[in-house]
Structure formats: C-alpha cells, structure tokens
Amino acid sequence: AQSVTQLDSHVSVSEGTPVLLRCNYSSSYSPSLFWYVQHPNKGLQLLLKYTSAATLVKGINGFEAEFKKSETSFHLTKPSAHMSDAAEYFCVVTEGLKAAGNKLTFGGGTRVLVKP
Amino acid sequence: DTAVSQTPKYLVTQMGNDKSIKCEQNLGHDTMYWYKQDSKKFLKIMFSYNNKELIINETVPNRFSPKSPDKAHLNLHINSLELGDSAVYFCASSRGQGFSYEQYFGPGTRLTVT
C-alpha cells in the first residue's frame, strides 16, 4: 500500500526567501512521485515528477525536488518565492503495480502564503 | 485549446436529485479519471477508465456511475444526491495507465447539495 504525508499544512514565507515543502511517502514498490500545484479555484497543474531516473528533479517555475530513498522523502524547494507561488501544493505517489493502474495517492496538501 | 474540460463548472442542486458532470479531453489520451476533493482539500480517486474499460473503481457508493462513450469522454452520473456529495470533482487524463504517466486535470466542478 502507498501513502503520503505532507508535514506542514501551512507554510508562510516572505517574497524572495526560500520555500521548503516537506513530503514523506510510504510504498511497497518502486514509486513514482509528483508535486502538483493548485491555485485558488483552479485545477491541478504538474510541477515536477520523479520516475526512477535522476534523484534531483527540476520542474517548472524554478521548483525542484530531491528523492531520498533512505529517508523516504521527496521535499519540494524553490530558492526565491514569488507572490504567484501562493497556492496549495500536493505531494503525490503512485506505485509500479499494473493491477493498480495509475492510481495517484495524494498528500493532505500544504497551503503556501507569500508575504510581500 | 482547453486540454481537459468539464461541464458544468458549478452545480447547485437539492438532496435527492440526479445530476451528471461531463468531461472531455482533446489530448488523445487513452486513460481518464474522476477524483473527489472534499472541503478539507483532500483528493481521492473515484474511478479510472482505459479505452472505455473500467480499471479502477474505489469504494464509492453505487449512486455514482461513470460512463465512457468513447476514449475522449468520461461522464459522472450521480443518483439521489446527498449532502455529503458536496465537493469539487476533478476529471483527469493520461497517455496510458502506467504508473509513471503524468495526469492532466480539468478545472473542476463544484457541486453543492442543499
């Protein structure tokens, strides 16, 4: 079985400072991991994904995430926050089980607030 | 062009009614999904279809019935609506059902049951 825990429900940062969103996962098989962003009243947009290639993954809008198997973590970072980064962020895991199809399991979300 | 579209965007209805939400994707994808996002923003998969065949059916009340007339469409019909059905419903699609394929989400349908 797979599960995802986002360690912070809310993160508040000042514009121009680094952002760190923490995610831990549990998976019985080799997982694929994703970060999605949801802006207010919008659908979800993929930021980046890890699928067993390079452990440091670069995504859109300056975000990156590092897969650490020993720590079962997939934390999302950005060196300098922008006002437009204010949104809800979801860490997502899916397992390499054909029977499971492409079933995404979502974390509880982290709401990011960016202060001017 | 909108990749994954849903209609309607908002749906307000009374308990006991039957309603449908439609989803269309123009990406040429083989697999489509329905997700439910509750008031606490928690997202959970409900159904998945691959080439019109049901492949994921989570523990969802029988009142919910997905229908896929073709690869590009996946509709969700809900009978006898209840207050607890109030949520945002997202449709998504992916190129295949392999676990590494990214999913593309629609804008969501906010269902309010009064």
mmCIF file of C-alpha atoms in Angstrom:
data_model
loop_
_atom_site.group_PDB
_atom_site.id
_atom_site.type_symbol
_atom_site.label_atom_id
_atom_site.label_comp_id
_atom_site.label_asym_id
_atom_site.label_seq_id
_atom_site.Cartn_x
_atom_site.Cartn_y
_atom_site.Cartn_z
ATOM 1 C CA ALA A 1 0.000 0.000 0.000
ATOM 2 C CA GLN A 2 1.104 3.541 -0.649
ATOM 3 C CA SER A 3 0.657 6.681 1.423
ATOM 4 C CA VAL A 4 1.897 10.253 1.529
ATOM 5 C CA THR A 5 2.351 12.627 4.456
ATOM 6 C CA GLN A 6 2.882 16.327 3.961
ATOM 7 C CA LEU A 7 4.418 17.501 7.178
ATOM 8 C CA ASP A 8 3.145 21.085 7.092
ATOM 9 C CA SER A 9 -0.434 22.064 6.399
ATOM 10 C CA HIS A 10 0.537 25.742 6.051
ATOM 11 C CA VAL A 11 3.810 27.470 5.150
ATOM 12 C CA SER A 12 4.286 31.220 5.227
ATOM 13 C CA VAL A 13 7.292 32.851 3.541
ATOM 14 C CA SER A 14 8.362 36.336 2.541
ATOM 15 C CA GLU A 15 8.750 37.146 -1.123
ATOM 16 C CA GLY A 16 12.330 36.493 -2.237
ATOM 17 C CA THR A 17 13.083 33.949 0.513
ATOM 18 C CA PRO A 18 13.428 30.163 0.031
ATOM 19 C CA VAL A 19 10.464 27.812 0.150
ATOM 20 C CA LEU A 20 10.604 24.280 1.566
ATOM 21 C CA LEU A 21 7.618 21.932 1.439
ATOM 22 C CA ARG A 22 8.171 18.601 3.147
ATOM 23 C CA CYS A 23 6.806 15.272 1.972
ATOM 24 C CA ASN A 24 7.337 11.731 3.217
ATOM 25 C CA TYR A 25 5.982 8.690 1.429
ATOM 26 C CA SER A 26 5.411 5.016 2.030
ATOM 27 C CA SER A 27 5.412 2.499 -0.790
ATOM 28 C CA SER A 28 5.778 -1.261 -1.090
ATOM 29 C CA TYR A 29 7.239 -0.981 -4.588
ATOM 30 C CA SER A 30 9.360 1.446 -6.574
ATOM 31 C CA PRO A 31 7.257 4.558 -6.577
ATOM 32 C CA SER A 32 6.797 7.444 -8.909
ATOM 33 C CA LEU A 33 6.417 10.746 -7.094
ATOM 34 C CA PHE A 34 4.892 14.011 -8.213
ATOM 35 C CA TRP A 35 4.264 17.512 -6.969
ATOM 36 C CA TYR A 36 1.112 19.247 -8.162
ATOM 37 C CA VAL A 37 0.067 22.845 -7.537
ATOM 38 C CA GLN A 38 -3.490 24.138 -7.266
ATOM 39 C CA HIS A 39 -4.101 27.863 -7.464
ATOM 40 C CA PRO A 40 -7.337 29.177 -5.934
ATOM 41 C CA ASN A 41 -10.414 27.911 -7.777
ATOM 42 C CA LYS A 42 -8.280 26.235 -10.417
ATOM 43 C CA GLY A 43 -7.444 22.681 -11.430
ATOM 44 C CA LEU A 44 -4.201 20.926 -10.584
ATOM 45 C CA GLN A 45 -1.021 21.520 -12.543
ATOM 46 C CA LEU A 46 2.010 19.243 -12.552
ATOM 47 C CA LEU A 47 5.152 20.912 -11.171
ATOM 48 C CA LEU A 48 7.556 18.002 -11.494
ATOM 49 C CA LYS A 49 7.851 14.226 -11.324
ATOM 50 C CA TYR A 50 10.306 11.550 -10.265
ATOM 51 C CA THR A 51 10.227 8.209 -12.075
ATOM 52 C CA SER A 52 13.462 6.430 -11.026
ATOM 53 C CA ALA A 53 15.858 8.494 -13.108
ATOM 54 C CA ALA A 54 17.872 11.360 -11.586
ATOM 55 C CA THR A 55 17.106 11.852 -7.899
ATOM 56 C CA LEU A 56 17.185 15.644 -8.192
ATOM 57 C CA VAL A 57 14.264 16.694 -10.328
ATOM 58 C CA LYS A 58 13.762 20.153 -11.784
ATOM 59 C CA GLY A 59 10.280 21.387 -12.531
ATOM 60 C CA ILE A 60 8.502 24.442 -13.791
ATOM 61 C CA ASN A 61 8.671 27.924 -12.257
ATOM 62 C CA GLY A 62 12.022 27.313 -10.558
ATOM 63 C CA PHE A 63 10.877 24.456 -8.327
ATOM 64 C CA GLU A 64 12.915 21.343 -7.708
ATOM 65 C CA ALA A 65 12.615 18.250 -5.539
ATOM 66 C CA GLU A 66 15.030 15.613 -4.324
ATOM 67 C CA PHE A 67 14.116 11.950 -3.994
ATOM 68 C CA LYS A 68 15.823 10.384 -0.954
ATOM 69 C CA LYS A 69 15.057 6.712 -0.707
ATOM 70 C CA SER A 70 16.850 6.255 2.634
ATOM 71 C CA GLU A 71 14.658 8.941 4.173
ATOM 72 C CA THR A 72 11.535 8.114 2.107
ATOM 73 C CA SER A 73 11.265 11.809 1.377
ATOM 74 C CA PHE A 74 10.539 13.976 -1.647
ATOM 75 C CA HIS A 75 10.793 17.569 -0.426
ATOM 76 C CA LEU A 76 9.993 20.473 -2.758
ATOM 77 C CA THR A 77 12.126 23.618 -2.767
ATOM 78 C CA LYS A 78 12.419 26.945 -4.508
ATOM 79 C CA PRO A 79 15.289 29.355 -3.855
ATOM 80 C CA SER A 80 13.235 32.535 -4.041
ATOM 81 C CA ALA A 81 9.479 32.750 -3.539
ATOM 82 C CA HIS A 82 7.305 34.876 -5.779
ATOM 83 C CA MET A 83 3.862 36.226 -4.990
ATOM 84 C CA SER A 84 2.425 33.995 -7.720
ATOM 85 C CA ASP A 85 3.616 30.914 -5.786
ATOM 86 C CA ALA A 86 0.796 31.361 -3.278
ATOM 87 C CA ALA A 87 -1.262 28.208 -3.774
ATOM 88 C CA GLU A 88 -1.959 24.712 -2.433
ATOM 89 C CA TYR A 89 0.718 22.110 -3.137
ATOM 90 C CA PHE A 90 0.155 18.374 -3.225
ATOM 91 C CA CYS A 91 2.743 15.621 -2.968
ATOM 92 C CA VAL A 92 1.569 12.514 -4.811
ATOM 93 C CA VAL A 93 2.757 8.912 -5.011
ATOM 94 C CA THR A 94 1.890 6.079 -7.343
ATOM 95 C CA GLU A 95 3.246 2.555 -7.390
ATOM 96 C CA GLY A 96 4.535 0.370 -10.174
ATOM 97 C CA LEU A 97 1.726 -2.124 -9.861
ATOM 98 C CA LYS A 98 -0.061 -2.913 -13.106
ATOM 99 C CA ALA A 99 -3.121 -4.041 -11.199
ATOM 100 C CA ALA A 100 -3.293 -0.660 -9.507
ATOM 101 C CA GLY A 101 -3.464 1.173 -12.786
ATOM 102 C CA ASN A 102 -2.230 4.713 -12.424
ATOM 103 C CA LYS A 103 -3.807 5.336 -9.053
ATOM 104 C CA LEU A 104 -2.453 8.516 -7.539
ATOM 105 C CA THR A 105 -2.440 8.840 -3.759
ATOM 106 C CA PHE A 106 -2.425 12.466 -2.626
ATOM 107 C CA GLY A 107 -0.977 14.010 0.480
ATOM 108 C CA GLY A 108 -3.139 16.328 2.540
ATOM 109 C CA GLY A 109 -1.770 19.443 0.848
ATOM 110 C CA THR A 110 0.340 22.387 2.019
ATOM 111 C CA ARG A 111 -1.032 25.892 1.660
ATOM 112 C CA VAL A 112 1.703 28.415 0.846
ATOM 113 C CA LEU A 113 1.255 32.042 1.771
ATOM 114 C CA VAL A 114 3.730 34.569 0.339
ATOM 115 C CA LYS A 115 4.084 37.870 2.164
ATOM 116 C CA PRO A 116 5.264 40.980 0.337
ATOM 117 C CA ASP B 1 -7.400 25.000 -26.588
ATOM 118 C CA THR B 2 -8.504 23.514 -23.289
ATOM 119 C CA ALA B 3 -6.908 20.101 -22.818
ATOM 120 C CA VAL B 4 -9.338 18.678 -20.256
ATOM 121 C CA SER B 5 -12.693 20.397 -19.933
ATOM 122 C CA GLN B 6 -15.572 19.819 -17.551
ATOM 123 C CA THR B 7 -19.169 20.986 -17.578
ATOM 124 C CA PRO B 8 -20.713 22.487 -15.628
ATOM 125 C CA LYS B 9 -18.200 24.467 -13.587
ATOM 126 C CA TYR B 10 -20.716 24.971 -10.772
ATOM 127 C CA LEU B 11 -23.695 22.813 -9.884
ATOM 128 C CA VAL B 12 -26.153 23.603 -7.114
ATOM 129 C CA THR B 13 -28.947 21.129 -6.517
ATOM 130 C CA GLN B 14 -31.198 19.695 -3.844
ATOM 131 C CA MET B 15 -30.942 16.431 -1.991
ATOM 132 C CA GLY B 16 -32.486 13.502 -3.815
ATOM 133 C CA ASN B 17 -31.910 14.873 -7.305
ATOM 134 C CA ASP B 18 -29.948 13.136 -10.051
ATOM 135 C CA LYS B 19 -27.198 15.056 -11.849
ATOM 136 C CA SER B 20 -24.403 14.486 -14.358
ATOM 137 C CA ILE B 21 -20.991 16.032 -14.851
ATOM 138 C CA LYS B 22 -19.317 15.795 -18.228
ATOM 139 C CA CYS B 23 -15.634 15.569 -19.040
ATOM 140 C CA GLU B 24 -13.848 15.764 -22.372
ATOM 141 C CA GLN B 25 -10.154 15.632 -23.239
ATOM 142 C CA ASN B 26 -8.609 16.601 -26.571
ATOM 143 C CA LEU B 27 -5.138 15.246 -25.815
ATOM 144 C CA GLY B 28 -5.643 11.887 -27.475
ATOM 145 C CA HIS B 29 -5.106 10.139 -24.143
ATOM 146 C CA ASP B 30 -6.254 6.567 -23.505
ATOM 147 C CA THR B 31 -6.969 6.843 -19.778
ATOM 148 C CA MET B 32 -9.361 9.075 -17.851
ATOM 149 C CA TYR B 33 -10.151 9.516 -14.156
ATOM 150 C CA TRP B 34 -12.570 11.055 -11.697
ATOM 151 C CA TYR B 35 -11.360 12.489 -8.388
ATOM 152 C CA LYS B 36 -13.266 13.985 -5.460
ATOM 153 C CA GLN B 37 -11.826 16.858 -3.412
ATOM 154 C CA ASP B 38 -13.575 17.439 -0.099
ATOM 155 C CA SER B 39 -13.885 20.641 1.905
ATOM 156 C CA LYS B 40 -10.521 19.995 3.564
ATOM 157 C CA LYS B 41 -8.870 19.847 0.124
ATOM 158 C CA PHE B 42 -8.288 16.097 0.426
ATOM 159 C CA LEU B 43 -8.187 14.472 -3.033
ATOM 160 C CA LYS B 44 -9.159 10.872 -3.639
ATOM 161 C CA ILE B 45 -9.555 8.869 -6.801
ATOM 162 C CA MET B 46 -13.003 7.500 -7.577
ATOM 163 C CA PHE B 47 -12.794 5.838 -10.986
ATOM 164 C CA SER B 48 -10.458 5.262 -13.899
ATOM 165 C CA TYR B 49 -11.178 4.157 -17.449
ATOM 166 C CA ASN B 50 -8.733 2.963 -20.063
ATOM 167 C CA ASN B 51 -10.036 2.833 -23.638
ATOM 168 C CA LYS B 52 -13.616 2.864 -22.327
ATOM 169 C CA GLU B 53 -12.904 -0.007 -19.926
ATOM 170 C CA LEU B 54 -13.231 0.472 -16.151
ATOM 171 C CA ILE B 55 -9.884 -0.247 -14.468
ATOM 172 C CA ILE B 56 -10.098 1.487 -11.093
ATOM 173 C CA ASN B 57 -13.254 1.524 -9.006
ATOM 174 C CA GLU B 58 -12.599 2.707 -5.499
ATOM 175 C CA THR B 59 -15.044 2.315 -2.646
ATOM 176 C CA VAL B 60 -17.680 4.655 -3.958
ATOM 177 C CA PRO B 61 -21.448 4.414 -3.337
ATOM 178 C CA ASN B 62 -23.450 2.761 -6.108
ATOM 179 C CA ARG B 63 -25.215 6.079 -6.612
ATOM 180 C CA PHE B 64 -22.130 7.162 -8.574
ATOM 181 C CA SER B 65 -21.900 5.713 -12.070
ATOM 182 C CA PRO B 66 -19.230 6.660 -14.590
ATOM 183 C CA LYS B 67 -19.872 6.307 -18.289
ATOM 184 C CA SER B 68 -17.320 6.470 -21.084
ATOM 185 C CA PRO B 69 -18.981 6.693 -24.507
ATOM 186 C CA ASP B 70 -15.585 6.984 -26.198
ATOM 187 C CA LYS B 71 -11.928 7.468 -25.298
ATOM 188 C CA ALA B 72 -12.240 11.236 -25.179
ATOM 189 C CA HIS B 73 -15.193 11.409 -22.784
ATOM 190 C CA LEU B 74 -15.847 10.269 -19.233
ATOM 191 C CA ASN B 75 -19.064 11.388 -17.616
ATOM 192 C CA LEU B 76 -20.116 11.010 -13.992
ATOM 193 C CA HIS B 77 -23.751 10.464 -13.101
ATOM 194 C CA ILE B 78 -24.891 10.766 -9.503
ATOM 195 C CA ASN B 79 -28.273 9.477 -8.323
ATOM 196 C CA SER B 80 -30.159 10.520 -5.199
ATOM 197 C CA LEU B 81 -27.727 13.246 -4.225
ATOM 198 C CA GLU B 82 -26.840 13.595 -0.544
ATOM 199 C CA LEU B 83 -25.378 16.488 1.452
ATOM 200 C CA GLY B 84 -22.079 14.605 1.755
ATOM 201 C CA ASP B 85 -21.684 14.602 -2.013
ATOM 202 C CA SER B 86 -20.891 18.310 -1.895
ATOM 203 C CA ALA B 87 -17.307 18.607 -3.126
ATOM 204 C CA VAL B 88 -15.204 19.594 -6.083
ATOM 205 C CA TYR B 89 -14.990 16.842 -8.679
ATOM 206 C CA PHE B 90 -11.962 16.741 -10.962
ATOM 207 C CA CYS B 91 -11.598 14.875 -14.202
ATOM 208 C CA ALA B 92 -8.113 13.936 -15.414
ATOM 209 C CA SER B 93 -6.491 12.069 -18.278
ATOM 210 C CA SER B 94 -3.157 10.406 -19.027
ATOM 211 C CA ARG B 95 -1.497 8.918 -22.073
ATOM 212 C CA GLY B 96 -1.577 5.442 -20.602
ATOM 213 C CA GLN B 97 -2.343 3.563 -17.421
ATOM 214 C CA GLY B 98 1.301 3.016 -16.492
ATOM 215 C CA PHE B 99 2.205 4.444 -13.137
ATOM 216 C CA SER B 100 4.736 6.953 -14.437
ATOM 217 C CA TYR B 101 2.377 8.723 -16.839
ATOM 218 C CA GLU B 102 1.518 12.198 -15.638
ATOM 219 C CA GLN B 103 -2.124 13.121 -15.339
ATOM 220 C CA TYR B 104 -3.665 16.286 -16.725
ATOM 221 C CA PHE B 105 -6.506 17.731 -14.691
ATOM 222 C CA GLY B 106 -9.598 19.632 -15.669
ATOM 223 C CA PRO B 107 -10.677 22.833 -13.889
ATOM 224 C CA GLY B 108 -13.088 21.028 -11.576
ATOM 225 C CA THR B 109 -16.839 21.046 -10.976
ATOM 226 C CA ARG B 110 -18.004 22.452 -7.657
ATOM 227 C CA LEU B 111 -21.100 20.517 -6.591
ATOM 228 C CA THR B 112 -23.213 21.923 -3.788
ATOM 229 C CA VAL B 113 -26.094 19.844 -2.458
ATOM 230 C CA THR B 114 -28.626 21.701 -0.335
#
